[in-house]
GROMACS .gro file of C-alpha atoms in nm:
model
  413
    1MET     CA    1  -2.264   0.047   0.360
    2VAL     CA    2  -2.084  -0.288   0.394
    3ALA     CA    3  -2.034  -0.536   0.107
    4THR     CA    4  -1.883  -0.867   0.213
    5THR     CA    5  -1.868  -1.241   0.154
    6THR     CA    6  -1.930  -1.480   0.444
    7ASN     CA    7  -1.887  -1.851   0.500
    8SER     CA    8  -2.237  -1.870   0.650
    9TYR     CA    9  -2.587  -1.896   0.510
   10SER     CA   10  -2.890  -1.672   0.479
   11HIS     CA   11  -3.055  -1.504   0.776
   12ASP     CA   12  -3.332  -1.763   0.810
   13GLU     CA   13  -3.091  -2.055   0.767
   14LEU     CA   14  -2.849  -1.912   1.023
   15LEU     CA   15  -3.105  -1.912   1.302
   16SER     CA   16  -3.139  -2.290   1.286
   17LEU     CA   17  -2.766  -2.364   1.257
   18LYS     CA   18  -2.458  -2.310   1.473
   19PRO     CA   19  -2.474  -2.066   1.764
   20THR     CA   20  -2.176  -1.874   1.625
   21ALA     CA   21  -2.363  -1.821   1.299
   22ALA     CA   22  -2.671  -1.701   1.483
   23ILE     CA   23  -2.452  -1.457   1.675
   24PHE     CA   24  -2.361  -1.299   1.341
   25CYS     CA   25  -2.729  -1.229   1.273
   26ASP     CA   26  -2.769  -1.081   1.620
   27LEU     CA   27  -2.469  -0.857   1.548
   28ILE     CA   28  -2.634  -0.729   1.230
   29ASP     CA   29  -2.960  -0.659   1.414
   30SER     CA   30  -2.784  -0.488   1.707
   31ALA     CA   31  -2.608  -0.250   1.467
   32ASN     CA   32  -2.943  -0.163   1.307
   33LEU     CA   33  -2.824  -0.294   0.969
   34GLU     CA   34  -3.041  -0.427   0.690
   35GLN     CA   35  -2.934  -0.717   0.467
   36HIS     CA   36  -3.047  -0.641   0.109
   37VAL     CA   37  -2.947  -0.963  -0.072
   38THR     CA   38  -3.242  -1.203  -0.060
   39GLY     CA   39  -3.174  -1.467  -0.323
   40PRO     CA   40  -2.898  -1.730  -0.341
   41THR     CA   41  -2.553  -1.607  -0.446
   42HIS     CA   42  -2.374  -1.943  -0.458
   43ARG     CA   43  -2.425  -2.228  -0.701
   44GLU     CA   44  -2.520  -2.453  -0.405
   45GLY     CA   45  -2.820  -2.229  -0.337
   46HIS     CA   46  -2.693  -2.039  -0.031
   47THR     CA   47  -2.672  -1.665   0.030
   48LEU     CA   48  -2.303  -1.602   0.101
   49ASP     CA   49  -2.259  -1.251  -0.043
   50LEU     CA   50  -2.411  -0.973   0.163
   51ILE     CA   51  -2.480  -0.602   0.121
   52LEU     CA   52  -2.552  -0.429   0.451
   53SER     CA   53  -2.662  -0.073   0.516
   54SER     CA   54  -2.827   0.124   0.792
   55SER     CA   55  -3.199   0.062   0.828
   56ALA     CA   56  -3.252   0.434   0.883
   57ASP     CA   57  -3.159   0.542   0.529
   58ASP     CA   58  -3.229   0.444   0.170
   59THR     CA   59  -2.872   0.435   0.039
   60VAL     CA   60  -2.911   0.092  -0.124
   61SER     CA   61  -3.186   0.002  -0.370
   62ARG     CA   62  -3.250  -0.242  -0.654
   63VAL     CA   63  -3.022  -0.535  -0.566
   64VAL     CA   64  -2.968  -0.779  -0.855
   65THR     CA   65  -2.768  -1.104  -0.872
   66THR     CA   66  -2.621  -1.233  -1.199
   67ASN     CA   67  -2.527  -1.598  -1.244
   68TYR     CA   68  -2.351  -1.590  -1.581
   69LEU     CA   69  -1.998  -1.556  -1.441
   70PRO     CA   70  -1.763  -1.858  -1.449
   71SER     CA   71  -1.713  -1.822  -1.071
   72ASP     CA   72  -1.911  -2.032  -0.822
   73HIS     CA   73  -2.031  -1.701  -0.672
   74ALA     CA   74  -2.283  -1.476  -0.842
   75ALA     CA   75  -2.210  -1.110  -0.905
   76VAL     CA   76  -2.421  -0.892  -0.677
   77LYS     CA   77  -2.509  -0.549  -0.814
   78CYS     CA   78  -2.697  -0.269  -0.643
   79LEU     CA   79  -2.805   0.085  -0.713
   80LEU     CA   80  -2.674   0.345  -0.468
   81ASN     CA   81  -2.869   0.664  -0.409
   82VAL     CA   82  -2.557   0.878  -0.400
   83SER     CA   83  -2.406   1.119  -0.647
   84ARG     CA   84  -2.100   1.012  -0.839
   85PRO     CA   85  -1.789   1.189  -0.707
   86ASP     CA   86  -1.607   1.417  -0.945
   87PRO     CA   87  -1.276   1.282  -1.078
   88VAL     CA   88  -0.978   1.391  -0.874
   89LYS     CA   89  -0.782   1.652  -1.065
   90ARG     CA   90  -0.463   1.835  -0.986
   91ASP     CA   91  -0.251   2.103  -1.145
   92ILE     CA   92   0.102   2.009  -1.250
   93LYS     CA   93   0.390   2.188  -1.418
   94LEU     CA   94   0.606   2.000  -1.664
   95ARG     CA   95   0.850   2.024  -1.951
   96GLU     CA   96   0.812   1.805  -2.257
   97ILE     CA   97   1.174   1.688  -2.256
   98ARG     CA   98   1.108   1.396  -2.490
   99LYS     CA   99   0.981   1.630  -2.762
  100ILE     CA  100   1.306   1.830  -2.773
  101ASP     CA  101   1.483   1.827  -3.109
  102ILE     CA  102   1.824   1.703  -2.986
  103ASP     CA  103   2.007   1.809  -3.303
  104ALA     CA  104   1.871   2.165  -3.277
  105PHE     CA  105   1.954   2.173  -2.905
  106ARG     CA  106   2.314   2.070  -2.978
  107LYS     CA  107   2.349   2.337  -3.248
  108ASP     CA  108   2.226   2.603  -3.007
  109ILE     CA  109   2.486   2.494  -2.751
  110LEU     CA  110   2.765   2.534  -3.007
  111ALA     CA  111   2.632   2.878  -3.102
  112SER     CA  112   2.598   2.992  -2.738
  113PRO     CA  113   2.847   3.208  -2.540
  114LEU     CA  114   2.986   2.886  -2.391
  115TYR     CA  115   3.173   2.843  -2.720
  116THR     CA  116   3.173   3.191  -2.873
  117ALA     CA  117   3.280   3.384  -2.561
  118PRO     CA  118   3.362   3.150  -2.270
  119ALA     CA  119   3.446   3.314  -1.936
  120SER     CA  120   3.796   3.268  -1.796
  121ASP     CA  121   3.700   3.299  -1.428
  122LEU     CA  122   3.575   2.979  -1.262
  123ASN     CA  123   3.264   3.122  -1.094
  124GLN     CA  124   3.175   3.323  -1.403
  125LEU     CA  125   3.215   3.016  -1.625
  126VAL     CA  126   2.989   2.809  -1.398
  127HIS     CA  127   2.729   3.088  -1.401
  128GLN     CA  128   2.756   3.110  -1.780
  129TYR     CA  129   2.718   2.731  -1.809
  130GLU     CA  130   2.404   2.721  -1.593
  131SER     CA  131   2.236   3.033  -1.732
  132THR     CA  132   2.298   2.929  -2.094
  133LEU     CA  133   2.155   2.580  -2.045
  134LYS     CA  134   1.855   2.717  -1.853
  135ASP     CA  135   1.780   2.961  -2.135
  136LEU     CA  136   1.808   2.687  -2.397
  137LEU     CA  137   1.584   2.457  -2.193
  138ASN     CA  138   1.320   2.730  -2.163
  139GLN     CA  139   1.346   2.783  -2.538
  140HIS     CA  140   1.314   2.418  -2.643
  141ALA     CA  141   1.093   2.286  -2.360
  142PRO     CA  142   0.917   2.574  -2.183
  143LEU     CA  143   0.747   2.510  -1.851
  144ILE     CA  144   0.376   2.448  -1.907
  145SER     CA  145   0.083   2.395  -1.670
  146ARG     CA  146  -0.176   2.122  -1.708
  147ASN     CA  147  -0.480   2.005  -1.517
  148ILE     CA  148  -0.480   1.625  -1.516
  149SER     CA  149  -0.716   1.358  -1.385
  150CYS     CA  150  -0.564   1.115  -1.138
  151ARG     CA  151  -0.618   0.763  -1.270
  152PRO     CA  152  -0.478   0.426  -1.163
  153HIS     CA  153  -0.145   0.354  -1.328
  154ALA     CA  154  -0.174   0.048  -1.554
  155PRO     CA  155   0.126   0.040  -1.791
  156TRP     CA  156   0.049  -0.320  -1.888
  157TYR     CA  157  -0.289  -0.221  -2.040
  158ASN     CA  158  -0.263  -0.241  -2.419
  159GLU     CA  159  -0.476  -0.221  -2.730
  160HIS     CA  160  -0.541  -0.598  -2.739
  161ILE     CA  161  -0.685  -0.592  -2.387
  162HIS     CA  162  -0.896  -0.289  -2.476
  163LYS     CA  163  -1.047  -0.469  -2.777
  164ALA     CA  164  -1.108  -0.782  -2.566
  165LYS     CA  165  -1.293  -0.568  -2.312
  166GLN     CA  166  -1.509  -0.418  -2.587
  167GLU     CA  167  -1.592  -0.768  -2.714
  168LEU     CA  168  -1.681  -0.876  -2.359
  169ARG     CA  169  -1.926  -0.586  -2.318
  170LYS     CA  170  -2.074  -0.663  -2.660
  171ARG     CA  171  -2.142  -1.027  -2.565
  172GLU     CA  172  -2.278  -0.920  -2.227
  173ARG     CA  173  -2.534  -0.693  -2.392
  174LYS     CA  174  -2.624  -0.970  -2.637
  175TRP     CA  175  -2.689  -1.222  -2.359
  176LYS     CA  176  -2.893  -0.974  -2.153
  177SER     CA  177  -3.122  -0.909  -2.448
  178SER     CA  178  -3.164  -1.273  -2.558
  179LYS     CA  179  -3.118  -1.477  -2.234
  180LEU     CA  180  -3.011  -1.771  -2.453
  181ALA     CA  181  -2.779  -2.037  -2.312
  182VAL     CA  182  -2.549  -2.017  -2.615
  183HIS     CA  183  -2.495  -1.644  -2.564
  184LYS     CA  184  -2.425  -1.702  -2.194
  185GLN     CA  185  -2.163  -1.962  -2.287
  186LEU     CA  186  -2.000  -1.721  -2.534
  187LEU     CA  187  -1.993  -1.453  -2.263
  188ASN     CA  188  -1.827  -1.687  -2.012
  189GLU     CA  189  -1.564  -1.781  -2.270
  190GLN     CA  190  -1.486  -1.413  -2.335
  191ILE     CA  191  -1.466  -1.337  -1.961
  192TYR     CA  192  -1.216  -1.619  -1.919
  193ARG     CA  193  -1.017  -1.501  -2.223
  194TYR     CA  194  -1.018  -1.138  -2.102
  195ASN     CA  195  -0.898  -1.226  -1.751
  196ARG     CA  196  -0.627  -1.450  -1.895
  197MET     CA  197  -0.504  -1.168  -2.123
  198ILE     CA  198  -0.478  -0.932  -1.825
  199THR     CA  199  -0.279  -1.187  -1.625
  200GLN     CA  200  -0.044  -1.256  -1.915
  201ALA     CA  201   0.006  -0.884  -1.986
  202LYS     CA  202   0.090  -0.811  -1.622
  203THR     CA  203   0.330  -1.105  -1.606
  204GLU     CA  204   0.506  -1.011  -1.930
  205TYR     CA  205   0.534  -0.644  -1.833
  206HIS     CA  206   0.693  -0.712  -1.494
  207ARG     CA  207   0.918  -0.986  -1.639
  208THR     CA  208   1.048  -0.739  -1.898
  209GLN     CA  209   1.099  -0.472  -1.632
  210LEU     CA  210   1.306  -0.706  -1.414
  211ALA     CA  211   1.497  -0.886  -1.690
  212ASP     CA  212   1.790  -0.648  -1.742
  213CYS     CA  213   1.812  -0.493  -1.393
  214ASP     CA  214   2.123  -0.482  -1.181
  215SER     CA  215   2.090  -0.549  -0.808
  216GLN     CA  216   2.014  -0.186  -0.722
  217GLN     CA  217   1.747  -0.144  -0.990
  218LEU     CA  218   1.597  -0.482  -0.898
  219PHE     CA  219   1.566  -0.377  -0.534
  220ARG     CA  220   1.394  -0.051  -0.629
  221LYS     CA  221   1.144  -0.214  -0.863
  222VAL     CA  222   1.055  -0.495  -0.621
  223ASP     CA  223   1.022  -0.243  -0.338
  224LYS     CA  224   0.790  -0.032  -0.555
  225LEU     CA  225   0.574  -0.338  -0.627
  226CYS     CA  226   0.557  -0.458  -0.266
  227THR     CA  227   0.547  -0.129  -0.076
  228PRO     CA  228   0.242   0.096  -0.112
  229LYS     CA  229   0.323   0.450  -0.210
  230SER     CA  230   0.279   0.689   0.081
  231SER     CA  231   0.264   1.065   0.078
  232ARG     CA  232   0.543   1.263   0.239
  233THR     CA  233   0.466   1.364   0.597
  234LEU     CA  234   0.514   1.730   0.687
  235PRO     CA  235   0.401   1.950   0.976
  236PRO     CA  236   0.057   2.108   0.928
  237GLU     CA  237   0.095   2.454   0.778
  238ASN     CA  238  -0.143   2.672   0.578
  239GLU     CA  239   0.131   2.862   0.396
  240PRO     CA  240   0.401   2.647   0.224
  241GLU     CA  241   0.642   2.943   0.217
  242SER     CA  242   0.615   2.979   0.594
  243LEU     CA  243   0.691   2.609   0.642
  244VAL     CA  244   0.999   2.636   0.419
  245ASP     CA  245   1.125   2.931   0.623
  246ARG     CA  246   1.069   2.740   0.948
  247PHE     CA  247   1.269   2.440   0.827
  248SER     CA  248   1.546   2.660   0.688
  249GLN     CA  249   1.580   2.851   1.014
  250PHE     CA  250   1.569   2.534   1.225
  251PHE     CA  251   1.839   2.350   1.027
  252SER     CA  252   2.060   2.663   1.018
  253ASN     CA  253   2.032   2.707   1.395
  254LYS     CA  254   2.103   2.339   1.447
  255THR     CA  255   2.421   2.365   1.240
  256GLN     CA  256   2.537   2.672   1.431
  257THR     CA  257   2.469   2.498   1.763
  258ILE     CA  258   2.679   2.196   1.663
  259ILE     CA  259   2.966   2.422   1.552
  260ALA     CA  260   2.955   2.614   1.881
  261GLU     CA  261   2.954   2.293   2.085
  262LEU     CA  262   3.256   2.162   1.896
  263ASP     CA  263   3.443   2.489   1.951
  264ASN     CA  264   3.372   2.481   2.325
  265ALA     CA  265   3.443   2.112   2.370
  266SER     CA  266   3.734   2.026   2.597
  267THR     CA  267   4.031   1.886   2.411
  268VAL     CA  268   4.256   1.604   2.522
  269GLU     CA  269   4.626   1.666   2.484
  270THR     CA  270   4.786   1.405   2.267
  271THR     CA  271   5.136   1.355   2.144
  272VAL     CA  272   5.161   1.327   1.770
  273PRO     CA  273   5.470   1.139   1.653
  274VAL     CA  274   5.684   1.326   1.406
  275ALA     CA  275   5.669   1.160   1.067
  276ASP     CA  276   5.981   1.075   0.875
  277SER     CA  277   6.082   1.334   0.620
  278CYS     CA  278   5.948   1.276   0.272
  279GLU     CA  279   6.168   1.355  -0.024
  280THR     CA  280   5.878   1.378  -0.269
  281SER     CA  281   5.624   1.656  -0.269
  282PHE     CA  282   5.273   1.698  -0.408
  283THR     CA  283   5.261   2.015  -0.615
  284GLY     CA  284   4.940   1.992  -0.814
  285PHE     CA  285   4.661   1.790  -0.971
  286ASP     CA  286   4.675   1.607  -1.300
  287ILE     CA  287   4.473   1.773  -1.572
  288LEU     CA  288   4.161   1.579  -1.663
  289SER     CA  289   4.098   1.477  -2.021
  290ASP     CA  290   3.765   1.490  -2.201
  291SER     CA  291   3.757   1.111  -2.223
  292SER     CA  292   3.796   1.063  -1.846
  293VAL     CA  293   3.520   1.315  -1.772
  294ARG     CA  294   3.293   1.150  -2.029
  295LYS     CA  295   3.357   0.814  -1.864
  296MET     CA  296   3.263   0.953  -1.521
  297ILE     CA  297   2.941   1.107  -1.654
  298THR     CA  298   2.826   0.800  -1.846
  299GLY     CA  299   2.905   0.580  -1.546
  300SER     CA  300   2.699   0.795  -1.309
  301PRO     CA  301   2.325   0.744  -1.248
  302SER     CA  302   2.095   0.976  -1.442
  303THR     CA  303   1.963   1.136  -1.125
  304THR     CA  304   1.869   1.503  -1.144
  305CYS     CA  305   1.862   1.770  -0.875
  306ARG     CA  306   1.600   2.045  -0.898
  307LEU     CA  307   1.887   2.295  -0.906
  308ASP     CA  308   2.040   2.143  -1.221
  309PRO     CA  309   2.006   2.366  -1.530
  310ILE     CA  310   1.895   2.071  -1.746
  311PRO     CA  311   1.798   1.710  -1.667
  312THR     CA  312   2.091   1.469  -1.651
  313SER     CA  313   1.930   1.248  -1.916
  314LEU     CA  314   1.936   1.544  -2.158
  315LEU     CA  315   2.293   1.629  -2.061
  316LYS     CA  316   2.408   1.277  -2.149
  317LYS     CA  317   2.257   1.317  -2.497
  318CYS     CA  318   2.474   1.627  -2.553
  319LEU     CA  319   2.806   1.496  -2.420
  320ASN     CA  320   3.000   1.581  -2.736
  321GLU     CA  321   2.909   1.948  -2.694
  322LEU     CA  322   2.915   1.978  -2.313
  323THR     CA  323   3.209   1.756  -2.215
  324PRO     CA  324   3.479   2.015  -2.307
  325ILE     CA  325   3.302   2.282  -2.099
  326ILE     CA  326   3.256   2.048  -1.801
  327THR     CA  327   3.620   1.938  -1.825
  328THR     CA  328   3.734   2.301  -1.819
  329ILE     CA  329   3.521   2.373  -1.510
  330ILE     CA  330   3.659   2.074  -1.318
  331ASN     CA  331   4.020   2.148  -1.415
  332LEU     CA  332   3.987   2.515  -1.314
  333SER     CA  333   3.841   2.408  -0.980
  334LEU     CA  334   4.131   2.169  -0.910
  335GLU     CA  335   4.401   2.408  -1.035
  336ASN     CA  336   4.273   2.700  -0.827
  337GLY     CA  337   4.189   2.489  -0.523
  338HIS     CA  338   3.846   2.649  -0.518
  339PHE     CA  339   3.505   2.481  -0.522
  340PRO     CA  340   3.262   2.696  -0.726
  341ASP     CA  341   3.019   2.895  -0.516
  342ALA     CA  342   2.723   2.776  -0.724
  343PHE     CA  343   2.808   2.414  -0.638
  344LYS     CA  344   2.776   2.481  -0.264
  345SER     CA  345   2.396   2.507  -0.287
  346ALA     CA  346   2.178   2.203  -0.231
  347HIS     CA  347   1.813   2.113  -0.251
  348VAL     CA  348   1.718   2.007   0.104
  349THR     CA  349   1.429   1.768   0.172
  350PRO     CA  350   1.314   1.716   0.534
  351LEU     CA  351   1.234   1.352   0.616
  352LEU     CA  352   1.097   1.206   0.937
  353LYS     CA  353   1.362   1.009   1.124
  354LYS     CA  354   1.109   0.731   1.190
  355PRO     CA  355   0.765   0.677   1.029
  356ASN     CA  356   0.584   0.664   1.365
  357MET     CA  357   0.728   0.989   1.502
  358ASP     CA  358   0.521   1.302   1.564
  359PRO     CA  359   0.534   1.517   1.245
  360GLU     CA  360   0.481   1.844   1.432
  361PRO     CA  361   0.822   1.903   1.607
  362LEU     CA  362   1.090   1.999   1.356
  363LYS     CA  363   1.353   1.816   1.564
  364ASN     CA  364   1.203   1.488   1.442
  365TYR     CA  365   1.321   1.561   1.086
  366ARG     CA  366   1.660   1.513   0.925
  367PRO     CA  367   1.774   1.720   0.626
  368ILE     CA  368   1.850   1.525   0.307
  369ALA     CA  369   2.065   1.740   0.078
  370ASN     CA  370   2.073   1.679  -0.297
  371LEU     CA  371   2.366   1.840  -0.477
  372LYS     CA  372   2.387   1.944  -0.840
  373PHE     CA  373   2.501   1.676  -1.082
  374LEU     CA  374   2.812   1.866  -1.191
  375ALA     CA  375   2.908   1.930  -0.827
  376LYS     CA  376   2.894   1.557  -0.756
  377ILE     CA  377   3.108   1.483  -1.063
  378THR     CA  378   3.374   1.730  -0.942
  379GLU     CA  379   3.374   1.579  -0.593
  380GLN     CA  380   3.387   1.228  -0.734
  381ASP     CA  381   3.698   1.300  -0.938
  382TYR     CA  382   3.875   1.462  -0.643
  383LEU     CA  383   3.790   1.180  -0.399
  384LEU     CA  384   3.880   0.899  -0.637
  385LYS     CA  385   4.208   1.049  -0.759
  386ASN     CA  386   4.332   1.116  -0.407
  387SER     CA  387   4.190   0.798  -0.247
  388LEU     CA  388   3.998   1.001   0.011
  389HIS     CA  389   3.706   0.762   0.046
  390SER     CA  390   3.699   0.613   0.396
  391ASN     CA  391   3.756   0.239   0.407
  392MET     CA  392   3.459   0.208   0.643
  393GLN     CA  393   3.223   0.408   0.418
  394SER     CA  394   2.945   0.220   0.241
  395ALA     CA  395   2.709   0.496   0.125
  396TYR     CA  396   2.765   0.684  -0.203
  397LYS     CA  397   3.053   0.456  -0.298
  398ARG     CA  398   3.085   0.232  -0.601
  399ARG     CA  399   3.040  -0.140  -0.531
  400HIS     CA  400   2.930  -0.064  -0.174
  401SER     CA  401   2.581  -0.076  -0.021
  402VAL     CA  402   2.388  -0.171   0.291
  403GLU     CA  403   2.466  -0.535   0.213
  404THR     CA  404   2.842  -0.480   0.217
  405ALA     CA  405   2.813  -0.285   0.544
  406LEU     CA  406   2.619  -0.570   0.706
  407LEU     CA  407   2.869  -0.825   0.577
  408ARG     CA  408   3.154  -0.620   0.724
  409VAL     CA  409   2.985  -0.596   1.064
  410ASN     CA  410   2.899  -0.967   1.063
  411ASN     CA  411   3.256  -1.055   0.966
  412ASP     CA  412   3.405  -0.835   1.241
  413LEU     CA  413   3.177  -0.987   1.502
   0.00000   0.00000   0.00000
């Protein structure tokens, strides 16, 4: 079935007009289509809105045009002899983080082994930190399963619009039963008022969303509005576990191949000048304070890795209780010169290198690793304190972005 609006006239009128318009009728006939709208659909008396379907079936029946809308076009309604599709449903797993009693959660942290019997070994302390928070999260916000209906997302829809819609339907029923001109006028006024309320609600919602954004948040929100959401492309596979194993094996082999090629690469002999002797020596790291760690955490985005024991947003609400533990972990890591084993794990997401590439070969994917929040905080402190960020680096660096990289390239050229 095809529903469309044309800038031409009815079938009989077209035959006596321009050749290009008559060609359109010939096209309809050649495709064995039937035009179901017979009456005028425009206030000038022409049939501009069409409903086409195959002449071989009875999909379309009972076509009705309504002229009470404020538009210059009539609304064309038809009855389709098809069954209504069932609403799309899907199973999800979630935690009701917002319903957590924060005060009770904080008290449980203070009563946990993190405070009553903290481990002295770094790896054991990290394991204790993660296991304790996971247990508390399962206690206060257990993982639950729900079957939800997929509906269009309309955050701007409010109670006032809902009541205006109810009033519109009420006036529509009144006019259909009476057919009086006064009721038609009242209906048109309510349609105009309802559409205006929707426009104002959308405008106000998006204006509020963009009002207090920094440049990064503004880019993300505008990109979300302008770019349609697309599903992630993956190779076809019946068993998800098998696909995960394939990706894991491929990326591991790729890493081993790169290491082997670097080991076997021919080296060029170079002469390294001997540096002047330095009278000062670097013997250790400065101990971090709770205030400096708190500043790093609050200044970091509230992004969460799937491997984190609790969401970062929840962690920031419990900084008074967790900051001393996190500070101890970071200081032990720097003092011992050892990065905790648990922090060396990452959640890897395969992404196509280019949208138009073939999704079947695994070589067309690049691994995107997401580290735990606490691991990134430890790395951040080490890199900042020792000025180890490359001057040419733009990614994952404060006050640097794609814009600064492009400005640097343009300036150098």
